[in-house]
Each structure stands twice: as C-alpha cells, then as structure tokens.
Amino acid sequence: MKKLLTLALMLSFAFTGQAVMADGHGNGNGKGKGKAKGKPSFVDEKHRAHAEWKREKEEEKEYRKRMKKHDKDDDRDDDIWNRRRDEEARRDERKRDDERWERTREERSRRDESRRRENRSLGQIILEEATRKRTGTN
C-alpha cells in the first residue's frame, strides 16, 4: 500500500509540475520575446509604440523630402515662366521700336518725295526746316 501511495504522490507531482511549467515563461505561449526573458508585457507595448513612432517619423521625413523636391521643381517652373514673360516683353518692345522707326522712315520718305515734287530750291528747304524747328512742329 505504501508503494501505491508513493506512486500516486509521484504521479500527482508530475502532473502538477507539467501544469506549472505550461503556465511558465519559457513555454512560448504567444507572449513574445519579452515574456520569454521574464520582462513584463508593458515593455513589449513600449517597444511597439517606439517602433511605430520611429516609422511615422521616417515617413514624415520622406514626405518632407518629396515636398522639398517638388517645391524646387515649382521654383524652376516659376523661373522658366518669368524668363519667358521677360523675353516676350523684350520682343514686344523691339517690335514697337521697329514699328516706330518704320513709321518715321515712311514719313521721311514721304516728305522727301513731296519736296522733290515741289521742286523747291535748297535755300527754301533749309528755311522751312529752320522755321519748323523754331515752332516745334514736325
């Protein structure tokens, strides 16, 4: 009977030991590395939170980098448009100057032609030009 009780006691210790070991830290029961090393679960949460924060920080950094590049492209586009606008303004100014000179040339040629037709003498022409300059009429 003694042997039977000893055997029963040993079996109960074995089952109890197995149950305790199943609830222990080192069984890999889904708690992760922190539990396996004996760390409390809030440490894992802290590490997860830090990793998430770090990931968000990196994403924000990449976003700012892309936006900076985009802003530089916008600045280049603005420079290109400003240069085009300046070139167009210069071209228009040259065109107006050319038209003005063309009109003066035409007026001069008309005056010269009319003078030739009138058959005036050189003295008369000089006298007329001098009076025009004094009165300020063209």
CSV table of N, CA, C and O in Angstrom, one decimal:
chain,number,residue,atom,x,y,z
A,1,MET,N,0.8,-1.2,0.0
A,1,MET,CA,0.0,0.0,0.0
A,1,MET,C,0.9,1.2,0.0
A,1,MET,O,0.5,2.2,-0.6
A,2,LYS,N,2.0,1.1,0.7
A,2,LYS,CA,2.9,2.2,0.8
A,2,LYS,C,3.4,2.5,-0.6
A,2,LYS,O,3.6,3.7,-1.0
A,3,LYS,N,3.7,1.5,-1.4
A,3,LYS,CA,4.2,1.7,-2.7
A,3,LYS,C,3.1,2.4,-3.6
A,3,LYS,O,3.5,3.2,-4.5
A,4,LEU,N,1.9,2.1,-3.4
A,4,LEU,CA,0.8,2.6,-4.2
A,4,LEU,C,0.6,4.1,-3.9
A,4,LEU,O,0.4,4.9,-4.8
A,5,LEU,N,0.7,4.4,-2.6
A,5,LEU,CA,0.6,5.8,-2.2
A,5,LEU,C,1.8,6.6,-2.7
A,5,LEU,O,1.6,7.8,-3.2
A,6,THR,N,2.9,6.1,-2.7
A,6,THR,CA,4.1,6.8,-3.2
A,6,THR,C,4.0,7.0,-4.7
A,6,THR,O,4.3,8.1,-5.2
A,7,LEU,N,3.5,6.0,-5.4
A,7,LEU,CA,3.3,6.1,-6.8
A,7,LEU,C,2.2,7.2,-7.2
A,7,LEU,O,2.4,8.0,-8.1
A,8,ALA,N,1.2,7.2,-6.4
A,8,ALA,CA,0.1,8.2,-6.6
A,8,ALA,C,0.6,9.6,-6.4
A,8,ALA,O,0.3,10.6,-7.1
A,9,LEU,N,1.4,9.7,-5.3
A,9,LEU,CA,2.0,11.0,-4.9
A,9,LEU,C,3.0,11.5,-6.0
A,9,LEU,O,3.0,12.7,-6.4
A,10,MET,N,3.8,10.6,-6.5
A,10,MET,CA,4.7,10.9,-7.6
A,10,MET,C,4.0,11.4,-8.9
A,10,MET,O,4.4,12.3,-9.5
A,11,LEU,N,2.9,10.6,-9.2
A,11,LEU,CA,2.2,11.0,-10.4
A,11,LEU,C,1.5,12.4,-10.2
A,11,LEU,O,1.5,13.2,-11.2
A,12,SER,N,1.0,12.7,-9.0
A,12,SER,CA,0.4,14.0,-8.8
A,12,SER,C,1.4,15.1,-8.9
A,12,SER,O,1.1,16.2,-9.5
A,13,PHE,N,2.6,14.8,-8.4
A,13,PHE,CA,3.7,15.8,-8.5
A,13,PHE,C,4.1,16.0,-10.0
A,13,PHE,O,4.3,17.1,-10.4
A,14,ALA,N,4.1,15.0,-10.7
A,14,ALA,CA,4.5,15.0,-12.1
A,14,ALA,C,3.4,15.9,-12.9
A,14,ALA,O,3.8,16.7,-13.7
A,15,PHE,N,2.1,15.6,-12.7
A,15,PHE,CA,1.1,16.3,-13.4
A,15,PHE,C,1.1,17.8,-13.0
A,15,PHE,O,0.9,18.7,-13.8
A,16,THR,N,1.3,18.0,-11.7
A,16,THR,CA,1.3,19.4,-11.2
A,16,THR,C,2.5,20.1,-11.8
A,16,THR,O,2.4,21.3,-12.2
A,17,GLY,N,3.6,19.5,-11.8
A,17,GLY,CA,4.8,20.1,-12.4
A,17,GLY,C,4.6,20.5,-13.9
A,17,GLY,O,5.0,21.5,-14.3
A,18,GLN,N,4.0,19.5,-14.6
A,18,GLN,CA,3.7,19.8,-16.0
A,18,GLN,C,2.7,21.0,-16.2
A,18,GLN,O,2.9,21.8,-17.0
A,19,ALA,N,1.7,21.1,-15.3
A,19,ALA,CA,0.8,22.2,-15.4
A,19,ALA,C,1.5,23.5,-15.1
A,19,ALA,O,1.2,24.5,-15.7
A,20,VAL,N,2.3,23.5,-14.1
A,20,VAL,CA,3.0,24.7,-13.7
A,20,VAL,C,4.0,25.1,-14.8
A,20,VAL,O,4.1,26.3,-15.2
A,21,MET,N,4.7,24.2,-15.4
A,21,MET,CA,5.6,24.5,-16.5
A,21,MET,C,4.8,25.0,-17.7
A,21,MET,O,5.3,25.9,-18.4
A,22,ALA,N,3.6,24.6,-17.9
A,22,ALA,CA,2.8,25.0,-19.1
A,22,ALA,C,2.4,26.5,-18.9
A,22,ALA,O,2.3,27.2,-19.9
A,23,ASP,N,2.2,27.0,-17.7
A,23,ASP,CA,1.9,28.3,-17.4
A,23,ASP,C,3.1,29.2,-17.3
A,23,ASP,O,3.0,30.4,-17.2
A,24,GLY,N,4.3,28.7,-17.3
A,24,GLY,CA,5.5,29.4,-17.0
A,24,GLY,C,5.9,30.3,-18.2
A,24,GLY,O,5.3,30.4,-19.2
A,25,HIS,N,7.1,31.0,-18.0
A,25,HIS,CA,7.6,32.0,-19.0
A,25,HIS,C,8.2,31.3,-20.3
A,25,HIS,O,8.0,31.8,-21.4
A,26,GLY,N,8.8,30.2,-20.1
A,26,GLY,CA,9.6,29.7,-21.2
A,26,GLY,C,8.9,28.7,-22.1
A,26,GLY,O,9.5,28.0,-22.8
A,27,ASN,N,7.6,28.7,-22.2
A,27,ASN,CA,6.9,27.7,-23.0
A,27,ASN,C,6.5,28.2,-24.4
A,27,ASN,O,6.0,27.5,-25.2
A,28,GLY,N,6.8,29.5,-24.6
A,28,GLY,CA,6.4,30.0,-26.0
A,28,GLY,C,4.9,30.1,-26.2
A,28,GLY,O,4.4,29.7,-27.2
A,29,ASN,N,4.2,30.6,-25.2
A,29,ASN,CA,2.7,30.7,-25.3
A,29,ASN,C,2.2,31.9,-25.9
A,29,ASN,O,1.1,32.4,-25.6
A,30,GLY,N,3.0,32.5,-26.9
A,30,GLY,CA,2.5,33.6,-27.7
A,30,GLY,C,2.7,34.9,-27.0
A,30,GLY,O,2.2,35.9,-27.5
A,31,LYS,N,3.5,35.0,-26.0
A,31,LYS,CA,3.7,36.3,-25.3
A,31,LYS,C,4.9,37.0,-26.0
A,31,LYS,O,5.1,38.2,-25.7
A,32,GLY,N,5.7,36.4,-26.8
A,32,GLY,CA,6.7,37.0,-27.4
A,32,GLY,C,8.0,37.0,-26.7
A,32,GLY,O,8.1,36.3,-25.6
A,33,LYS,N,9.1,37.7,-27.2
A,33,LYS,CA,10.4,37.6,-26.6
A,33,LYS,C,10.4,38.2,-25.2
A,33,LYS,O,11.2,37.7,-24.3
A,34,GLY,N,9.7,39.2,-25.0
A,34,GLY,CA,9.7,39.9,-23.7
A,34,GLY,C,9.3,39.0,-22.5
A,34,GLY,O,10.0,38.9,-21.5
A,35,LYS,N,8.3,38.2,-22.8
A,35,LYS,CA,7.9,37.2,-21.7
A,35,LYS,C,8.9,36.1,-21.6
A,35,LYS,O,9.1,35.7,-20.5
A,36,ALA,N,9.5,35.7,-22.6
A,36,ALA,CA,10.4,34.6,-22.6
A,36,ALA,C,11.6,35.0,-21.7
A,36,ALA,O,12.2,34.2,-21.0
A,37,LYS,N,12.0,36.3,-21.8
A,37,LYS,CA,13.1,36.8,-21.0
A,37,LYS,C,12.7,37.2,-19.6
A,37,LYS,O,13.5,37.7,-18.8
A,38,GLY,N,11.4,37.1,-19.3
A,38,GLY,CA,11.0,37.5,-18.0
A,38,GLY,C,10.6,38.9,-17.9
A,38,GLY,O,10.4,39.5,-16.8
A,39,LYS,N,10.4,39.6,-19.0
A,39,LYS,CA,10.0,41.1,-19.0
A,39,LYS,C,8.5,41.1,-18.9
A,39,LYS,O,7.8,40.3,-19.5
A,40,PRO,N,8.0,42.2,-18.3
A,40,PRO,CA,6.6,42.3,-18.2
A,40,PRO,C,6.0,42.8,-19.6
A,40,PRO,O,6.8,43.2,-20.4
A,41,SER,N,4.7,42.6,-19.8
A,41,SER,CA,4.1,42.9,-21.1
A,41,SER,C,4.2,44.3,-21.5
A,41,SER,O,4.2,44.7,-22.7
A,42,PHE,N,4.2,45.3,-20.5
A,42,PHE,CA,4.3,46.7,-20.9
A,42,PHE,C,5.5,47.1,-21.6
A,42,PHE,O,5.6,48.0,-22.4
A,43,VAL,N,6.6,46.3,-21.4
A,43,VAL,CA,7.8,46.6,-22.1
A,43,VAL,C,7.6,46.3,-23.6
A,43,VAL,O,8.1,47.1,-24.5
A,44,ASP,N,7.0,45.2,-24.0
A,44,ASP,CA,6.6,44.9,-25.4
A,44,ASP,C,5.8,46.0,-26.0
A,44,ASP,O,6.1,46.5,-27.1
A,45,GLU,N,4.8,46.5,-25.2
A,45,GLU,CA,4.0,47.6,-25.7
A,45,GLU,C,4.8,48.9,-25.9
A,45,GLU,O,4.6,49.6,-26.9
A,46,LYS,N,5.7,49.1,-25.0
A,46,LYS,CA,6.6,50.3,-25.1
A,46,LYS,C,7.5,50.2,-26.4
A,46,LYS,O,7.6,51.2,-27.1
A,47,HIS,N,8.0,49.0,-26.6
A,47,HIS,CA,8.8,48.8,-27.8
A,47,HIS,C,8.0,49.0,-29.1
A,47,HIS,O,8.5,49.6,-30.1
A,48,ARG,N,6.8,48.4,-29.1
A,48,ARG,CA,5.9,48.6,-30.2
A,48,ARG,C,5.6,50.0,-30.5
A,48,ARG,O,5.6,50.5,-31.6
A,49,ALA,N,5.3,50.7,-29.4
A,49,ALA,CA,4.9,52.2,-29.6
A,49,ALA,C,6.1,52.9,-30.1
A,49,ALA,O,6.0,53.8,-31.0
A,50,HIS,N,7.3,52.6,-29.6
A,50,HIS,CA,8.5,53.3,-30.1
A,50,HIS,C,8.8,53.0,-31.6
A,50,HIS,O,9.1,53.9,-32.4
A,51,ALA,N,8.6,51.7,-31.9
A,51,ALA,CA,8.8,51.4,-33.4
A,51,ALA,C,7.8,52.1,-34.3
A,51,ALA,O,8.1,52.5,-35.3
A,52,GLU,N,6.6,52.2,-33.8
A,52,GLU,CA,5.5,52.9,-34.6
A,52,GLU,C,5.9,54.3,-34.7
A,52,GLU,O,5.8,54.9,-35.8
A,53,TRP,N,6.3,55.0,-33.6
A,53,TRP,CA,6.7,56.4,-33.6
A,53,TRP,C,7.9,56.6,-34.6
A,53,TRP,O,7.9,57.5,-35.4
A,54,LYS,N,8.8,55.7,-34.6
A,54,LYS,CA,10.0,55.8,-35.4
A,54,LYS,C,9.6,55.7,-36.9
A,54,LYS,O,10.1,56.4,-37.8
A,55,ARG,N,8.7,54.7,-37.2
A,55,ARG,CA,8.2,54.5,-38.5
A,55,ARG,C,7.5,55.8,-39.0
A,55,ARG,O,7.7,56.2,-40.2
A,56,GLU,N,6.6,56.4,-38.2
A,56,GLU,CA,5.9,57.6,-38.6
A,56,GLU,C,6.9,58.7,-38.8
A,56,GLU,O,6.7,59.5,-39.8
A,57,LYS,N,7.9,58.8,-38.0
A,57,LYS,CA,9.0,59.9,-38.2
A,57,LYS,C,9.7,59.7,-39.5
A,57,LYS,O,9.9,60.7,-40.2
A,58,GLU,N,10.0,58.5,-39.9
A,58,GLU,CA,10.7,58.2,-41.1
A,58,GLU,C,9.8,58.6,-42.3
A,58,GLU,O,10.2,59.2,-43.3
A,59,GLU,N,8.5,58.2,-42.2
A,59,GLU,CA,7.6,58.5,-43.3
A,59,GLU,C,7.4,60.0,-43.4
A,59,GLU,O,7.4,60.6,-44.5
A,60,GLU,N,7.4,60.8,-42.3
A,60,GLU,CA,7.3,62.2,-42.3
A,60,GLU,C,8.5,62.8,-43.0
A,60,GLU,O,8.4,63.8,-43.8
A,61,LYS,N,9.7,62.3,-42.7
A,61,LYS,CA,10.9,62.8,-43.2
A,61,LYS,C,10.9,62.6,-44.8
A,61,LYS,O,11.3,63.5,-45.5
A,62,GLU,N,10.5,61.4,-45.2
A,62,GLU,CA,10.4,61.1,-46.6
A,62,GLU,C,9.4,62.0,-47.3
A,62,GLU,O,9.7,62.5,-48.4
A,63,TYR,N,8.3,62.3,-46.7
A,63,TYR,CA,7.3,63.2,-47.2
A,63,TYR,C,7.9,64.6,-47.4
A,63,TYR,O,7.7,65.2,-48.4
A,64,ARG,N,8.6,65.1,-46.3
A,64,ARG,CA,9.2,66.4,-46.4
A,64,ARG,C,10.2,66.5,-47.5
A,64,ARG,O,10.3,67.5,-48.3
A,65,LYS,N,11.0,65.4,-47.7
A,65,LYS,CA,12.0,65.3,-48.8
A,65,LYS,C,11.3,65.4,-50.1
A,65,LYS,O,11.8,66.1,-51.0
A,66,ARG,N,10.2,64.7,-50.3
A,66,ARG,CA,9.5,64.7,-51.6
A,66,ARG,C,8.9,66.1,-51.9
A,66,ARG,O,9.0,66.6,-53.0
A,67,MET,N,8.4,66.7,-50.8
A,67,MET,CA,7.8,68.1,-51.0
A,67,MET,C,8.9,69.1,-51.3
A,67,MET,O,8.6,70.0,-52.1
A,68,LYS,N,10.0,69.0,-50.7
A,68,LYS,CA,11.1,69.9,-50.9
A,68,LYS,C,11.5,69.8,-52.4
A,68,LYS,O,11.7,70.8,-53.1
A,69,LYS,N,11.6,68.6,-52.9
A,69,LYS,CA,12.0,68.4,-54.3
A,69,LYS,C,10.9,69.0,-55.2
A,69,LYS,O,11.2,69.6,-56.2
A,70,HIS,N,9.6,68.8,-54.8
A,70,HIS,CA,8.5,69.3,-55.6
A,70,HIS,C,8.5,70.9,-55.5
A,70,HIS,O,8.3,71.5,-56.6
A,71,ASP,N,8.9,71.4,-54.4
A,71,ASP,CA,9.0,72.9,-54.3
A,71,ASP,C,10.1,73.4,-55.2
A,71,ASP,O,9.9,74.5,-55.8
A,72,LYS,N,11.2,72.7,-55.2
A,72,LYS,CA,12.3,73.1,-56.1
A,72,LYS,C,11.8,73.1,-57.6
A,72,LYS,O,12.2,74.0,-58.3
A,73,ASP,N,11.1,72.1,-57.9
A,73,ASP,CA,10.6,72.0,-59.3
A,73,ASP,C,9.6,73.2,-59.6
A,73,ASP,O,9.7,73.7,-60.7
A,74,ASP,N,8.8,73.5,-58.6
A,74,ASP,CA,7.9,74.7,-58.8
A,74,ASP,C,8.7,75.9,-59.0
A,74,ASP,O,8.4,76.8,-59.8
A,75,ASP,N,9.8,76.1,-58.2
A,75,ASP,CA,10.7,77.3,-58.3
A,75,ASP,C,11.3,77.3,-59.7
A,75,ASP,O,11.3,78.4,-60.3
A,76,ARG,N,11.7,76.2,-60.2
A,76,ARG,CA,12.3,76.1,-61.5
A,76,ARG,C,11.3,76.5,-62.6
A,76,ARG,O,11.5,77.3,-63.5
A,77,ASP,N,10.0,76.0,-62.4
A,77,ASP,CA,9.0,76.3,-63.3
A,77,ASP,C,8.7,77.8,-63.3
A,77,ASP,O,8.5,78.5,-64.3
A,78,ASP,N,8.7,78.4,-62.1
A,78,ASP,CA,8.5,79.9,-61.9
A,78,ASP,C,9.5,80.6,-62.7
A,78,ASP,O,9.3,81.6,-63.4
A,79,ASP,N,10.8,80.2,-62.5
A,79,ASP,CA,11.9,80.9,-63.2
A,79,ASP,C,11.7,80.8,-64.7
A,79,ASP,O,12.0,81.8,-65.4
A,80,ILE,N,11.3,79.6,-65.2
A,80,ILE,CA,11.2,79.4,-66.6
A,80,ILE,C,10.1,80.4,-67.1
A,80,ILE,O,10.2,81.1,-68.1
A,81,TRP,N,8.9,80.4,-66.4
A,81,TRP,CA,7.8,81.3,-66.8
A,81,TRP,C,8.2,82.8,-66.7
A,81,TRP,O,7.9,83.6,-67.6
A,82,ASN,N,9.0,83.1,-65.7
A,82,ASN,CA,9.4,84.5,-65.6
A,82,ASN,C,10.4,84.9,-66.8
A,82,ASN,O,10.2,86.0,-67.3
A,83,ARG,N,11.3,84.0,-67.1
A,83,ARG,CA,12.2,84.2,-68.2
A,83,ARG,C,11.3,84.4,-69.5
A,83,ARG,O,11.6,85.3,-70.3
A,84,ARG,N,10.4,83.5,-69.7
A,84,ARG,CA,9.5,83.6,-70.9
A,84,ARG,C,8.8,84.9,-71.0
A,84,ARG,O,8.7,85.5,-72.0
A,85,ARG,N,8.2,85.3,-69.9
A,85,ARG,CA,7.5,86.6,-69.8
A,85,ARG,C,8.4,87.7,-70.1
A,85,ARG,O,8.1,88.7,-70.9
A,86,ASP,N,9.6,87.7,-69.6
A,86,ASP,CA,10.6,88.8,-69.8
A,86,ASP,C,11.0,88.8,-71.3
A,86,ASP,O,11.1,89.9,-71.9
A,87,GLU,N,11.2,87.6,-71.9
A,87,GLU,CA,11.6,87.5,-73.3
A,87,GLU,C,10.4,88.1,-74.2
A,87,GLU,O,10.7,88.8,-75.1
A,88,GLU,N,9.2,87.7,-73.8
A,88,GLU,CA,8.0,88.3,-74.6
A,88,GLU,C,7.9,89.8,-74.5
A,88,GLU,O,7.7,90.5,-75.5
A,89,ALA,N,8.2,90.3,-73.3
A,89,ALA,CA,8.1,91.8,-73.1
A,89,ALA,C,9.2,92.4,-73.9
A,89,ALA,O,9.0,93.5,-74.6
A,90,ARG,N,10.4,91.9,-73.9
A,90,ARG,CA,11.5,92.4,-74.7
A,90,ARG,C,11.2,92.3,-76.2
A,90,ARG,O,11.4,93.3,-77.0
A,91,ARG,N,10.6,91.2,-76.7
A,91,ARG,CA,10.2,91.0,-78.1
A,91,ARG,C,9.2,92.1,-78.5
A,91,ARG,O,9.3,92.7,-79.5
A,92,ASP,N,8.2,92.3,-77.6
A,92,ASP,CA,7.1,93.3,-77.9
A,92,ASP,C,7.7,94.7,-78.0
A,92,ASP,O,7.4,95.5,-78.8
A,93,GLU,N,8.7,95.0,-77.0
A,93,GLU,CA,9.3,96.3,-77.0
A,93,GLU,C,10.1,96.5,-78.3
A,93,GLU,O,10.0,97.6,-79.0
A,94,ARG,N,10.8,95.5,-78.8
A,94,ARG,CA,11.6,95.6,-80.0
A,94,ARG,C,10.6,95.8,-81.2
A,94,ARG,O,10.9,96.6,-82.1
A,95,LYS,N,9.5,95.1,-81.2
A,95,LYS,CA,8.5,95.2,-82.2
A,95,LYS,C,8.0,96.6,-82.3
A,95,LYS,O,7.9,97.2,-83.4
A,96,ARG,N,7.6,97.2,-81.1
A,96,ARG,CA,7.1,98.5,-81.1
A,96,ARG,C,8.2,99.5,-81.6
A,96,ARG,O,7.9,100.5,-82.4
A,97,ASP,N,9.4,99.3,-81.2
A,97,ASP,CA,10.5,100.2,-81.7
A,97,ASP,C,10.7,100.1,-83.2
A,97,ASP,O,10.8,101.1,-83.9
A,98,ASP,N,10.6,98.9,-83.7
A,98,ASP,CA,10.8,98.7,-85.1
A,98,ASP,C,9.6,99.4,-85.9
A,98,ASP,O,9.8,100.0,-86.9
A,99,GLU,N,8.4,99.2,-85.3
A,99,GLU,CA,7.3,99.9,-86.0
A,99,GLU,C,7.4,101.4,-86.0
A,99,GLU,O,7.1,102.1,-86.9
A,100,ARG,N,7.9,101.9,-84.8
A,100,ARG,CA,8.1,103.4,-84.7
A,100,ARG,C,9.1,103.9,-85.7
A,100,ARG,O,8.9,104.9,-86.4
A,101,TRP,N,10.2,103.1,-85.8
A,101,TRP,CA,11.2,103.5,-86.8
A,101,TRP,C,10.7,103.4,-88.2
A,101,TRP,O,11.1,104.2,-89.1
A,102,GLU,N,10.0,102.4,-88.4
A,102,GLU,CA,9.4,102.2,-89.8
A,102,GLU,C,8.5,103.4,-90.2
A,102,GLU,O,8.5,103.9,-91.3
A,103,ARG,N,7.7,103.8,-89.2
A,103,ARG,CA,6.8,104.9,-89.4
A,103,ARG,C,7.6,106.2,-89.7
A,103,ARG,O,7.3,107.0,-90.6
A,104,THR,N,8.6,106.4,-88.9
A,104,THR,CA,9.5,107.6,-89.2
A,104,THR,C,10.1,107.6,-90.5
A,104,THR,O,10.2,108.6,-91.2
A,105,ARG,N,10.6,106.4,-90.9
A,105,ARG,CA,11.2,106.2,-92.2
A,105,ARG,C,10.2,106.5,-93.3
A,105,ARG,O,10.5,107.2,-94.3
A,106,GLU,N,9.0,106.0,-93.1
A,106,GLU,CA,8.0,106.3,-94.1
A,106,GLU,C,7.6,107.8,-94.2
A,106,GLU,O,7.5,108.3,-95.3
A,107,GLU,N,7.5,108.4,-93.1
A,107,GLU,CA,7.3,109.8,-93.1
A,107,GLU,C,8.4,110.6,-93.7
A,107,GLU,O,8.1,111.6,-94.5
A,108,ARG,N,9.6,110.2,-93.4
A,108,ARG,CA,10.8,110.9,-94.0
A,108,ARG,C,10.7,110.7,-95.6
A,108,ARG,O,11.0,111.7,-96.3
A,109,SER,N,10.5,109.5,-96.0
A,109,SER,CA,10.5,109.3,-97.4
A,109,SER,C,9.3,110.0,-98.1
A,109,SER,O,9.5,110.6,-99.2
A,110,ARG,N,8.1,110.2,-97.4
A,110,ARG,CA,7.0,110.9,-98.0
A,110,ARG,C,7.4,112.4,-98.1
A,110,ARG,O,7.1,113.1,-99.1
A,111,ARG,N,8.1,112.9,-97.0
A,111,ARG,CA,8.5,114.3,-97.0
A,111,ARG,C,9.5,114.6,-98.1
A,111,ARG,O,9.4,115.6,-98.9
A,112,ASP,N,10.4,113.6,-98.2
A,112,ASP,CA,11.4,113.8,-99.3
A,112,ASP,C,10.8,113.8,-100.7
A,112,ASP,O,11.2,114.5,-101.6
A,113,GLU,N,9.9,112.9,-100.8
A,113,GLU,CA,9.2,112.8,-102.1
A,113,GLU,C,8.4,114.0,-102.4
A,113,GLU,O,8.4,114.5,-103.5
A,114,SER,N,7.7,114.5,-101.4
A,114,SER,CA,6.9,115.8,-101.6
A,114,SER,C,7.8,116.9,-101.9
A,114,SER,O,7.5,117.8,-102.8
A,115,ARG,N,9.0,117.0,-101.3
A,115,ARG,CA,9.9,118.1,-101.6
A,115,ARG,C,10.4,118.0,-103.0
A,115,ARG,O,10.6,119.0,-103.7
A,116,ARG,N,10.7,116.8,-103.4
A,116,ARG,CA,11.1,116.6,-104.8
A,116,ARG,C,10.1,117.0,-105.8
A,116,ARG,O,10.4,117.6,-106.9
A,117,ARG,N,8.8,116.7,-105.5
A,117,ARG,CA,7.7,117.1,-106.4
A,117,ARG,C,7.6,118.6,-106.5
A,117,ARG,O,7.2,119.1,-107.5
A,118,GLU,N,7.7,119.2,-105.4
A,118,GLU,CA,7.5,120.7,-105.3
A,118,GLU,C,8.6,121.4,-106.1
A,118,GLU,O,8.4,122.6,-106.5
A,119,ASN,N,9.8,120.8,-106.2
A,119,ASN,CA,10.9,121.4,-107.0
A,119,ASN,C,11.3,122.7,-106.3
A,119,ASN,O,11.5,123.7,-107.0
A,120,ARG,N,11.5,122.6,-105.0
A,120,ARG,CA,11.9,123.8,-104.3
A,120,ARG,C,13.4,123.9,-104.4
A,120,ARG,O,14.1,122.9,-104.6
A,121,SER,N,13.9,125.0,-104.1
A,121,SER,CA,15.3,125.2,-104.1
A,121,SER,C,15.8,124.8,-102.7
A,121,SER,O,15.1,124.7,-101.7
A,122,LEU,N,17.1,124.6,-102.6
A,122,LEU,CA,17.8,124.2,-101.4
A,122,LEU,C,17.6,125.2,-100.3
A,122,LEU,O,17.4,124.9,-99.1
A,123,GLY,N,17.7,126.4,-100.6
A,123,GLY,CA,17.5,127.5,-99.7
A,123,GLY,C,16.2,127.5,-99.1
A,123,GLY,O,16.0,127.8,-97.9
A,124,GLN,N,15.2,127.3,-99.9
A,124,GLN,CA,13.8,127.3,-99.4
A,124,GLN,C,13.6,126.1,-98.4
A,124,GLN,O,12.9,126.3,-97.4
A,125,ILE,N,14.1,125.0,-98.7
A,125,ILE,CA,14.0,123.8,-97.8
A,125,ILE,C,14.7,124.1,-96.5
A,125,ILE,O,14.1,123.8,-95.4
A,126,ILE,N,15.9,124.7,-96.5
A,126,ILE,CA,16.6,125.0,-95.3
A,126,ILE,C,15.8,126.0,-94.4
A,126,ILE,O,15.7,125.8,-93.2
A,127,LEU,N,15.3,127.0,-95.1
A,127,LEU,CA,14.4,128.0,-94.4
A,127,LEU,C,13.2,127.3,-93.8
A,127,LEU,O,12.9,127.6,-92.6
A,128,GLU,N,12.5,126.4,-94.5
A,128,GLU,CA,11.4,125.8,-93.9
A,128,GLU,C,11.7,124.9,-92.7
A,128,GLU,O,11.0,124.9,-91.7
A,129,GLU,N,12.8,124.2,-92.8
A,129,GLU,CA,13.3,123.3,-91.7
A,129,GLU,C,13.6,124.1,-90.5
A,129,GLU,O,13.3,123.8,-89.4
A,130,ALA,N,14.3,125.3,-90.7
A,130,ALA,CA,14.6,126.2,-89.6
A,130,ALA,C,13.4,126.7,-88.9
A,130,ALA,O,13.3,126.8,-87.7
A,131,THR,N,12.4,127.1,-89.7
A,131,THR,CA,11.1,127.6,-89.1
A,131,THR,C,10.4,126.5,-88.3
A,131,THR,O,9.8,126.7,-87.3
A,132,ARG,N,10.4,125.3,-88.9
A,132,ARG,CA,9.8,124.1,-88.2
A,132,ARG,C,10.4,123.9,-86.8
A,132,ARG,O,9.7,123.6,-85.9
A,133,LYS,N,11.7,123.9,-86.8
A,133,LYS,CA,12.4,123.7,-85.5
A,133,LYS,C,12.1,124.8,-84.5
A,133,LYS,O,12.0,124.5,-83.3
A,134,ARG,N,12.0,126.0,-85.0
A,134,ARG,CA,11.7,127.1,-84.0
A,134,ARG,C,10.3,127.0,-83.5
A,134,ARG,O,10.0,127.2,-82.3
A,135,THR,N,9.4,126.6,-84.3
A,135,THR,CA,8.0,126.5,-83.9
A,135,THR,C,7.7,125.1,-83.2
A,135,THR,O,6.7,125.0,-82.5
A,136,GLY,N,8.5,124.2,-83.4
A,136,GLY,CA,8.4,122.8,-82.8
A,136,GLY,C,7.4,121.9,-83.5
A,136,GLY,O,6.9,120.9,-82.9
A,137,THR,N,7.1,122.2,-84.7
A,137,THR,CA,6.2,121.3,-85.5
A,137,THR,C,7.1,120.4,-86.3
A,137,THR,O,8.1,120.7,-86.8
A,138,ASN,N,6.5,119.2,-86.6
A,138,ASN,CA,7.3,118.2,-87.4
A,138,ASN,C,6.7,118.1,-88.7
A,138,ASN,O,5.7,118.0,-89.2
